[in-house]
CSV table of C-alpha atoms in Angstrom, one decimal:
chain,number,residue,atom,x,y,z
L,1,UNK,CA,-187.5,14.0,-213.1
L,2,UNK,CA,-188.7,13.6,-209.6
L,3,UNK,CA,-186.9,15.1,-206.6
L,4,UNK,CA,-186.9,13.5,-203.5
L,5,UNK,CA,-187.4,15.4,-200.7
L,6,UNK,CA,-185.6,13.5,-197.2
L,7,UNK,CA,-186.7,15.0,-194.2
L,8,UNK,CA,-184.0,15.7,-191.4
L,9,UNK,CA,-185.0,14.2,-188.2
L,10,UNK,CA,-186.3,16.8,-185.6
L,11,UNK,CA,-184.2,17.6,-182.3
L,12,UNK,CA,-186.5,16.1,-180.6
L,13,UNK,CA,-186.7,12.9,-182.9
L,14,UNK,CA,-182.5,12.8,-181.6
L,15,UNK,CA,-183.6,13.7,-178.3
L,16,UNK,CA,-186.2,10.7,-178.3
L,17,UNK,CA,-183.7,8.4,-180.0
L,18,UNK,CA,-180.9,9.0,-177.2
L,19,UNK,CA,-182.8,8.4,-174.7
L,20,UNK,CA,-184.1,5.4,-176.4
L,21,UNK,CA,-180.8,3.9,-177.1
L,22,UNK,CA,-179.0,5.5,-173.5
L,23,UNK,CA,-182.3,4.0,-171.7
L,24,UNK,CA,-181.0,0.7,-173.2
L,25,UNK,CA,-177.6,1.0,-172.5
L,26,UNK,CA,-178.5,2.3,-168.9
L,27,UNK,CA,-180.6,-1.0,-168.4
L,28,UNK,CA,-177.4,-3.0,-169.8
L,29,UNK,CA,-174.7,-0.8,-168.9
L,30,UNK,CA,-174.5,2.1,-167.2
L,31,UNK,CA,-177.5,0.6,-164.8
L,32,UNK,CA,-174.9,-1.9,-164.3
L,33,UNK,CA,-172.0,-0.1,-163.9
L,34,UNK,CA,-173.9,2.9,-161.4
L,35,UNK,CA,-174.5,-0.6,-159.4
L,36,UNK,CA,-170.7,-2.2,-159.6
L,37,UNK,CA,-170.0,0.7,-158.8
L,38,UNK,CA,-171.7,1.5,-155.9
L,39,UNK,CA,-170.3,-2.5,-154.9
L,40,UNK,CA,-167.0,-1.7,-155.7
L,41,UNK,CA,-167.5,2.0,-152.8
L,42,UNK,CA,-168.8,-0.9,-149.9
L,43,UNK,CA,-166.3,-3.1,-150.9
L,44,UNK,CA,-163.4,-0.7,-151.0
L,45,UNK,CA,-165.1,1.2,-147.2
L,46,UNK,CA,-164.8,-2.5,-146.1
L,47,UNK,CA,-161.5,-3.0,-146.9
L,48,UNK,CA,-160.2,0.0,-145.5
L,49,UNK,CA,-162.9,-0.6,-142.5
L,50,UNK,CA,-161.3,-3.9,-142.3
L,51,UNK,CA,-158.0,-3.0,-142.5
L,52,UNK,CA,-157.5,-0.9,-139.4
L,53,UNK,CA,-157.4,-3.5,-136.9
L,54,UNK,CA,-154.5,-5.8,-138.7
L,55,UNK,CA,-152.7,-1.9,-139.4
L,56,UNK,CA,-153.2,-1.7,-135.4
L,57,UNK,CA,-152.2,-5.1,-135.2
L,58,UNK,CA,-149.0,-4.8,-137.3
L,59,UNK,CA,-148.1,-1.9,-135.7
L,60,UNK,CA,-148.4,-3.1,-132.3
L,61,UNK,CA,-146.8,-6.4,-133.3
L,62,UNK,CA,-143.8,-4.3,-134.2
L,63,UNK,CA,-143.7,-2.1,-131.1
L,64,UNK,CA,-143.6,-5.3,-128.8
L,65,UNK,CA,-140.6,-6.9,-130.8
L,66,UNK,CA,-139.0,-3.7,-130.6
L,67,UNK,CA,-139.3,-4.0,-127.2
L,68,UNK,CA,-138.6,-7.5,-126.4
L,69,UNK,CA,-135.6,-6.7,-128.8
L,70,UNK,CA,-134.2,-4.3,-126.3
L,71,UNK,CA,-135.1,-6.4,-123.3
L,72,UNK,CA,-133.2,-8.9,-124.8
L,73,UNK,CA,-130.4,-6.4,-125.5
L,74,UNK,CA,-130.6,-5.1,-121.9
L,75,UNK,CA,-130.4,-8.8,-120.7
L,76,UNK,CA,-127.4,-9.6,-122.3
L,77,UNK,CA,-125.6,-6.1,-121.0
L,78,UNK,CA,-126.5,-7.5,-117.4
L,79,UNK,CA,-125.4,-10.7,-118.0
L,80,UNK,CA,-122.2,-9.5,-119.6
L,81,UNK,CA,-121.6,-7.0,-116.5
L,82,UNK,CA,-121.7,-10.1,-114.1
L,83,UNK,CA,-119.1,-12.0,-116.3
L,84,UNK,CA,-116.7,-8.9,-115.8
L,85,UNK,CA,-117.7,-9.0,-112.1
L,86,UNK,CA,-117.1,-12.4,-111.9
L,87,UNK,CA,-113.7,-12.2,-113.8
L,88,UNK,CA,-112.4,-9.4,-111.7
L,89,UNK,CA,-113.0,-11.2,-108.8
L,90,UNK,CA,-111.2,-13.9,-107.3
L,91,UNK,CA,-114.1,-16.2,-105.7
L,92,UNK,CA,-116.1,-18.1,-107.9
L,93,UNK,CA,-119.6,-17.0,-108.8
L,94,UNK,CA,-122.5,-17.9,-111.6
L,95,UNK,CA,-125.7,-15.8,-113.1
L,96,UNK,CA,-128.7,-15.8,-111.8
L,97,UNK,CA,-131.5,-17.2,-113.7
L,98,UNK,CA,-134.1,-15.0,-114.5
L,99,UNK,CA,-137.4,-15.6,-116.8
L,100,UNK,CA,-135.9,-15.9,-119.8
L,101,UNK,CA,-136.8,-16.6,-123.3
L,102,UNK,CA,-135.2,-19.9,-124.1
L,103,UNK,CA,-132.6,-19.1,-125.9
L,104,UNK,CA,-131.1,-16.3,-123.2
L,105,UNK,CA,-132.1,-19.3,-120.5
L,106,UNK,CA,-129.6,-21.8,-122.1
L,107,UNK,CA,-126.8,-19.6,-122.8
L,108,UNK,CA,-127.0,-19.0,-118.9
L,109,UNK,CA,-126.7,-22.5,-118.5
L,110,UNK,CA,-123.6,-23.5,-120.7
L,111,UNK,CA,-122.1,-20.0,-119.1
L,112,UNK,CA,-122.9,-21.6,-115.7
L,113,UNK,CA,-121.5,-24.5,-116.7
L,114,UNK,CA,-118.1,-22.7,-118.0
L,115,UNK,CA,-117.6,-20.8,-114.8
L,116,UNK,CA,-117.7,-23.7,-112.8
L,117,UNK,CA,-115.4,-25.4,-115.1
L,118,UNK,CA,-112.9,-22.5,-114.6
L,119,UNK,CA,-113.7,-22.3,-111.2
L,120,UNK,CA,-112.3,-25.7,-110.6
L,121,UNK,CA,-109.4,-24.8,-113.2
L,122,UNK,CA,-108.4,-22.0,-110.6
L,123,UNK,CA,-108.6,-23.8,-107.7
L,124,UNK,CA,-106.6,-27.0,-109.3
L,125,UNK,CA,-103.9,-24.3,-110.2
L,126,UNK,CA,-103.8,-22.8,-107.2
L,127,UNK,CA,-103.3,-26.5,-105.5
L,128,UNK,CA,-100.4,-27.3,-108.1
L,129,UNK,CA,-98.9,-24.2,-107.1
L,130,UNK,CA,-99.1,-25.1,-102.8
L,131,UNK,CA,-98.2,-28.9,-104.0
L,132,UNK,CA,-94.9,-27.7,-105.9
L,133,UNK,CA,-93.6,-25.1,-103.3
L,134,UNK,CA,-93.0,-27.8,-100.6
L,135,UNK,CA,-90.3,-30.1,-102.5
L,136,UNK,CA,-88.7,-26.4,-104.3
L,137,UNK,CA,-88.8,-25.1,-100.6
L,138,UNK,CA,-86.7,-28.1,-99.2
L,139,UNK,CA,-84.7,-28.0,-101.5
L,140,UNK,CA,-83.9,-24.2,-101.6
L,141,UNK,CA,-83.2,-24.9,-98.0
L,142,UNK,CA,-80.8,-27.7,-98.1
L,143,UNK,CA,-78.7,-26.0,-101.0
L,144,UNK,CA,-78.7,-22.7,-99.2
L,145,UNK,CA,-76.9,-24.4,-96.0
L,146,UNK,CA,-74.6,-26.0,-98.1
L,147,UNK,CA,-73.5,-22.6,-99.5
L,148,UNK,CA,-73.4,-21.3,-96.5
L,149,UNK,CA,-71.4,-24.2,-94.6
L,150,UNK,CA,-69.3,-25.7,-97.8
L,151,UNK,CA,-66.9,-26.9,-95.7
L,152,UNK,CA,-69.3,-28.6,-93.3
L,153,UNK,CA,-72.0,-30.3,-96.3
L,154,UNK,CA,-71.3,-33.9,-96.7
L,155,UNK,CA,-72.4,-34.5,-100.1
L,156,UNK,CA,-73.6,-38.0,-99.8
L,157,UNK,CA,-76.0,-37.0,-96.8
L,158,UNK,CA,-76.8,-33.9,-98.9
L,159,UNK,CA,-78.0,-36.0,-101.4
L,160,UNK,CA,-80.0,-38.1,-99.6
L,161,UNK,CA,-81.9,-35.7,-98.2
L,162,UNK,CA,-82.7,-33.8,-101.7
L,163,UNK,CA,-83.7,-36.9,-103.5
L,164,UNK,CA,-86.8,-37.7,-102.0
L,165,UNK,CA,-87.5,-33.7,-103.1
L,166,UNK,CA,-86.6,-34.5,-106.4
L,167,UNK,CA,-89.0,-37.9,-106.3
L,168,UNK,CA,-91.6,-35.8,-105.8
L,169,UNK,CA,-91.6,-33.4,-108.0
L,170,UNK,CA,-91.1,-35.9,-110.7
L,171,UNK,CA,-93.7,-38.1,-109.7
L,172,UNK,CA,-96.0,-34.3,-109.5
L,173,UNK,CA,-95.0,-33.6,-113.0
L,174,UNK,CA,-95.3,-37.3,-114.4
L,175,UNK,CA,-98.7,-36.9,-113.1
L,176,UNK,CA,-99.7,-33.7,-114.0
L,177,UNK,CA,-98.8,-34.9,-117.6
L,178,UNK,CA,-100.7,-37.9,-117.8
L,179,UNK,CA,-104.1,-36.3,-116.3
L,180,UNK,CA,-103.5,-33.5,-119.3
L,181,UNK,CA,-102.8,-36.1,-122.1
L,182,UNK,CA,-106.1,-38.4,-120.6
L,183,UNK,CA,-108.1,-35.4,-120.6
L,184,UNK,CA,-107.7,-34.4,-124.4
L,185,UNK,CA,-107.5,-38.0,-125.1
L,186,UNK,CA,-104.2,-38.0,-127.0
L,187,UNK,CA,-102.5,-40.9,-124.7
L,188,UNK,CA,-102.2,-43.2,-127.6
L,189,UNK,CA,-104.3,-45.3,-130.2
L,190,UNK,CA,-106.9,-47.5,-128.8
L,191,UNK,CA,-106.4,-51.5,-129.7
L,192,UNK,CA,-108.6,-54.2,-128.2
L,193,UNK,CA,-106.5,-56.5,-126.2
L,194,UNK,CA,-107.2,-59.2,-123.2
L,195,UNK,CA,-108.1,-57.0,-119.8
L,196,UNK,CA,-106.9,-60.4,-117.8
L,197,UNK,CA,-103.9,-60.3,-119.2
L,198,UNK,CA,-103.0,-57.1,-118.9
L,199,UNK,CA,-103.7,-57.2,-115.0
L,200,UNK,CA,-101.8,-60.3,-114.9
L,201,UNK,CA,-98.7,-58.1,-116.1
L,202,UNK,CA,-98.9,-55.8,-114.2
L,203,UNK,CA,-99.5,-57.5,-110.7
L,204,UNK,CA,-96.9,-60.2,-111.6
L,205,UNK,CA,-93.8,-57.1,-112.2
L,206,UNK,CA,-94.6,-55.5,-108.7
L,207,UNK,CA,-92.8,-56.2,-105.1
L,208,UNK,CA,-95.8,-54.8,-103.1
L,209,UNK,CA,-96.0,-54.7,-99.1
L,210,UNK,CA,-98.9,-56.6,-99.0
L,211,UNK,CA,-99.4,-59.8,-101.1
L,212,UNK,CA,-102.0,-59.5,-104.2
L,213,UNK,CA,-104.2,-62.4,-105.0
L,214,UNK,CA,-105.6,-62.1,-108.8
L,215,UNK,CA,-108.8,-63.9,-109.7
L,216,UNK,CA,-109.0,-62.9,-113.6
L,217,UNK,CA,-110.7,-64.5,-116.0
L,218,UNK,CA,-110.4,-65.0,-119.8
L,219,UNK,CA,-111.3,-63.2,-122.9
L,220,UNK,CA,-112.4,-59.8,-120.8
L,221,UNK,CA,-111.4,-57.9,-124.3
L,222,UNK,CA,-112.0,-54.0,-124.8
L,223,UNK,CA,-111.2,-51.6,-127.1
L,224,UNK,CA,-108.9,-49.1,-125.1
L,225,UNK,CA,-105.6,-47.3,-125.0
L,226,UNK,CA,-102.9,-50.3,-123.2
L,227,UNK,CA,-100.8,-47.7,-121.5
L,228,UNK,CA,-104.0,-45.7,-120.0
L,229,UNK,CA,-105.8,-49.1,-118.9
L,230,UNK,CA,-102.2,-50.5,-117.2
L,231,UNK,CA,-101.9,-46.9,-115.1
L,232,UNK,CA,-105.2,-46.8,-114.0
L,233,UNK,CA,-104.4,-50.2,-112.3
L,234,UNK,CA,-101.2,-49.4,-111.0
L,235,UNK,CA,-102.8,-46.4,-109.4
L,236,UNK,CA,-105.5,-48.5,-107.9
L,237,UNK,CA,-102.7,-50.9,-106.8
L,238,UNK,CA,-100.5,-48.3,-105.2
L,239,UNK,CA,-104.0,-46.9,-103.4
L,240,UNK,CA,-104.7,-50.4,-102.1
L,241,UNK,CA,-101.3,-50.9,-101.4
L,242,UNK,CA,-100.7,-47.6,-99.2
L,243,UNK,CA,-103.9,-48.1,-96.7
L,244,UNK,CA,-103.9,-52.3,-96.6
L,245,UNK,CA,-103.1,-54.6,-93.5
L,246,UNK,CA,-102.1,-57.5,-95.3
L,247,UNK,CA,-103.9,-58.4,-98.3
L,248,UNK,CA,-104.9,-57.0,-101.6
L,249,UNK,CA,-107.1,-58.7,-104.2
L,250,UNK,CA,-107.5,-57.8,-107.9
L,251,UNK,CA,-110.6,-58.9,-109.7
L,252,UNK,CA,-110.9,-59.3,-113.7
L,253,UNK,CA,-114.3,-60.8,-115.3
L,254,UNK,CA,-117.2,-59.9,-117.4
L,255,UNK,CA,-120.2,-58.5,-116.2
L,256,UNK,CA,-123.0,-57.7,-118.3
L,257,UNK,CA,-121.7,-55.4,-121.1
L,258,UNK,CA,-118.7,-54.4,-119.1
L,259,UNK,CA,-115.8,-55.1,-118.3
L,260,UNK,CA,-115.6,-55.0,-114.7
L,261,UNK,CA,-112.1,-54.5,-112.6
L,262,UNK,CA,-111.8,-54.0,-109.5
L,263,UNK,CA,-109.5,-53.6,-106.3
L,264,UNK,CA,-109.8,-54.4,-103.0
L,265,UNK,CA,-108.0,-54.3,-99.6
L,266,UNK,CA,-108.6,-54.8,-96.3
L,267,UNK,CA,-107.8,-51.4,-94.7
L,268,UNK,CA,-110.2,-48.7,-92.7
L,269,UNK,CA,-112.3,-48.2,-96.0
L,270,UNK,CA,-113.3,-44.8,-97.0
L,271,UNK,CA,-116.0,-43.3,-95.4
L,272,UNK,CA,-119.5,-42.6,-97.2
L,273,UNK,CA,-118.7,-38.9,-96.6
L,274,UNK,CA,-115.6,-38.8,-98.9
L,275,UNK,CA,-116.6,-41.5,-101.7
L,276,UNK,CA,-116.7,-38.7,-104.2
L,277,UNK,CA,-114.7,-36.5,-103.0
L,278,UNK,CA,-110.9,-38.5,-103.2
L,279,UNK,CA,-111.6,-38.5,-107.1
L,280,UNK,CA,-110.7,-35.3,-107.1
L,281,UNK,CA,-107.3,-33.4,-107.3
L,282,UNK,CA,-105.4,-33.8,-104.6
L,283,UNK,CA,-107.0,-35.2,-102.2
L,284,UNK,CA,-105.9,-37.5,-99.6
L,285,UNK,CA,-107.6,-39.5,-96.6
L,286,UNK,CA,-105.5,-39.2,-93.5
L,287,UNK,CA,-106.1,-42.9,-92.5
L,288,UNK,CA,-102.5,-43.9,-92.6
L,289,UNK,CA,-100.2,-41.4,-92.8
L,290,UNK,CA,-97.2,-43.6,-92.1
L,291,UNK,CA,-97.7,-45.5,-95.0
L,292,UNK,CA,-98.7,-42.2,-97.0
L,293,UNK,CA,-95.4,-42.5,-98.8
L,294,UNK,CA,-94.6,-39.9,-101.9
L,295,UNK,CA,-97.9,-39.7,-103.0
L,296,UNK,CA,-99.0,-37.5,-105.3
L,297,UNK,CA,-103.1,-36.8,-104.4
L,298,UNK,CA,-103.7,-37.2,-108.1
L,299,UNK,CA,-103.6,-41.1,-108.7
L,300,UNK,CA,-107.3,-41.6,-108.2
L,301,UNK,CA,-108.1,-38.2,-110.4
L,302,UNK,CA,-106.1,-39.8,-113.2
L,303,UNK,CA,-107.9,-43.3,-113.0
L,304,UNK,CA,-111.3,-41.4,-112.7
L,305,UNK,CA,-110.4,-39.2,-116.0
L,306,UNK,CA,-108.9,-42.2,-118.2
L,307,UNK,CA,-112.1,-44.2,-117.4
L,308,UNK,CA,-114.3,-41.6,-118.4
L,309,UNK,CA,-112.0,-41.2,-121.9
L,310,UNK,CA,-113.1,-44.9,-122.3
L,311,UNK,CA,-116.7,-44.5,-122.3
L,312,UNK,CA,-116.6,-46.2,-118.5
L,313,UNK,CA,-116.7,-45.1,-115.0
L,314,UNK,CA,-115.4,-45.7,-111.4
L,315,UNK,CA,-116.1,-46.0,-108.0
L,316,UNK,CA,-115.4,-47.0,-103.9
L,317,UNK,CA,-117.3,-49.5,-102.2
L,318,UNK,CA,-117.2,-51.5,-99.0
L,319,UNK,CA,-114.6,-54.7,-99.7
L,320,UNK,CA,-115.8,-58.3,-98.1
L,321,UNK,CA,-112.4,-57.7,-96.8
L,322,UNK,CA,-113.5,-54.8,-94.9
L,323,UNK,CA,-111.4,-51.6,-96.6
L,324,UNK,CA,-112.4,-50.1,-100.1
L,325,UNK,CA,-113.3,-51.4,-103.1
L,326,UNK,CA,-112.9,-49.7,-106.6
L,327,UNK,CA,-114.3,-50.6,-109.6
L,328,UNK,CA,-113.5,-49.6,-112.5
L,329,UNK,CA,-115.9,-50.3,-115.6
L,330,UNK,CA,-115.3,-50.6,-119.4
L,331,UNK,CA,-117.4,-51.4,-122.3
L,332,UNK,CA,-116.8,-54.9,-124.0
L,333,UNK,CA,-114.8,-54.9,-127.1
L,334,UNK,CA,-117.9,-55.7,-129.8
């Protein structure tokens, strides 16, 4: 039998072979992957490359909010050390605007507009307090003589002089209570009933100075509280009544989408100066003193405050009479 004699291959034949076979898989790939790779280095230096600026960017996005942040914070320290100023002191004062994001901007407004609010609050305290002492002072005075002279009071002259005290301070405190129920609007339920007739009641219960002449007409309905409505009128009548000569008229009719009442009287008038002003608390024109009577200075404040609770508004004119004219407005019933 034969024997076959296989011949190993030589080193070199391997060495040939590799670099046969490597030489292929270097042209499909490793050639490939030495050149992905080489793409993936630029890719990854271009990353990084372009990476810096938006690091830079970040980071200097974050500084700046960290210091608007405490600008902010700093801001609102001020603002809060001229609240305490303000508080501690007894004049009123605001904040000064500055330029402020918008947010900061409008809390200094509604702030503003809370000091001013409590500025008036103050100052309407401090007017109840002046407008109580006179009545309590008179009649401090009259009981203290009466102590001290028991045997020389005459108690129906005593009385007489400490009633018209007494009138006062319960036509102050009547007041006072209806301009705090009309300003949180719990004076009653609103129903819609006839303005006309309303003002017809009202004129037709009175015994007035001065005669009123009504020119109403029909179906002037809104949708209002009854007592509210009737005092605003009677205020206006007891205004018209005070400064008159001789005649007061009352007007009732529709005009547009309002309900339009107004009245008139033929006294001085009230001065351009002051049209705004005798809406507020406690105020009162010197035209006639001697008619003046027990009044309160808050009649007109009320009137102005139950019309605003009613979606409407007031205001003075010139009458054809010559004197004042108010008007009070109210939205039509729908």
């Amino acid at each position: 039998m034969g024997i076959w004699h296989t011949r190993a291959p030589s080193c070199d034949h391997i060495r040939r072979g590799r670099n046969r076979s490597g030489a292929r898989r270097n042209a499909t790939g490793a050639s490939s992957g030495t050149a992905s790779g080489a793409d993936g280095i630029t890719a990854v230096a271009g990353r990084v490359a372009g990476g810096l600026p938006a690091v830079a960017l970040i980071t200097t996005a974050a500084l700046a909010a960290r210091a608007a942040g405490r600008k902010v914070l700093r801001r609102v320290s001020d603002i809060s050390a001229e609240l305490a100023a303000i508080y501690e002191g007894d004049a009123g004062g605001s904040i000064a605007p500055e330029h402020d994001p918008e947010e900061i901007a409008e809390l200094v407004r509604h702030l503003n507009v809370t000091l001013q609010m409590l500025s008036r609050e103050r100052g309407f305290t401090s007017d109840v307090s002046h407008e109580l002492r006179s009545p309590i002072t008179a009649l401090r005075a009259e009981l203290d003589d009466a102590l001290l002279y028991p045997g020389q009071t005459d108690v129906p002259t005593l009385t007489t002089r400490l009633l018209p005290c007494v009138d006062r301070l319960e036509a102050m405190v009547t007041d006072l209570l209806t301009l705090a129920r009309s300003r949180v609007g719990r004076a009653g339920r609103r129903e819609r009933f006839d303005l006309d007739e309303c003002a017809r009641q009202v004129v037709s219960e009175r015994l007035d100075r001065c005669p009123v002449t009504l020119m109403a007409g029909s179906g002037v309905t809104v949708d209002a509280v009854p007592a509210e409505i009737r005092r605003a009128l009677v205020n206006l009548l007891d205004n018209a009544q005070r400064y008159a000569r001789k005649t007061v008229d009352v007007e009732v009719r529709r005009q547009g989408g309002d309900a339009l009442l107004a009245v008139s009287d033929d006294g001085e008038g009230v001065p351009e100066a002051d049209r705004r002003r005798i809406f507020e608390r406690f105020t009162r024109l010197d035209v006639c003193p001697d008619r003046d009577g027990p009044g309160t200075g808050l009649g007109l404040a009320i009137t102005q405050e139950i019309a605003r609770g009613h979606g409407g508004s007031i205001h003075v004119e010139d009458s054809e009479t010559g004197g004042a004219r108010f008007v009070l407005r109210l939205p039509l019933s729908a």
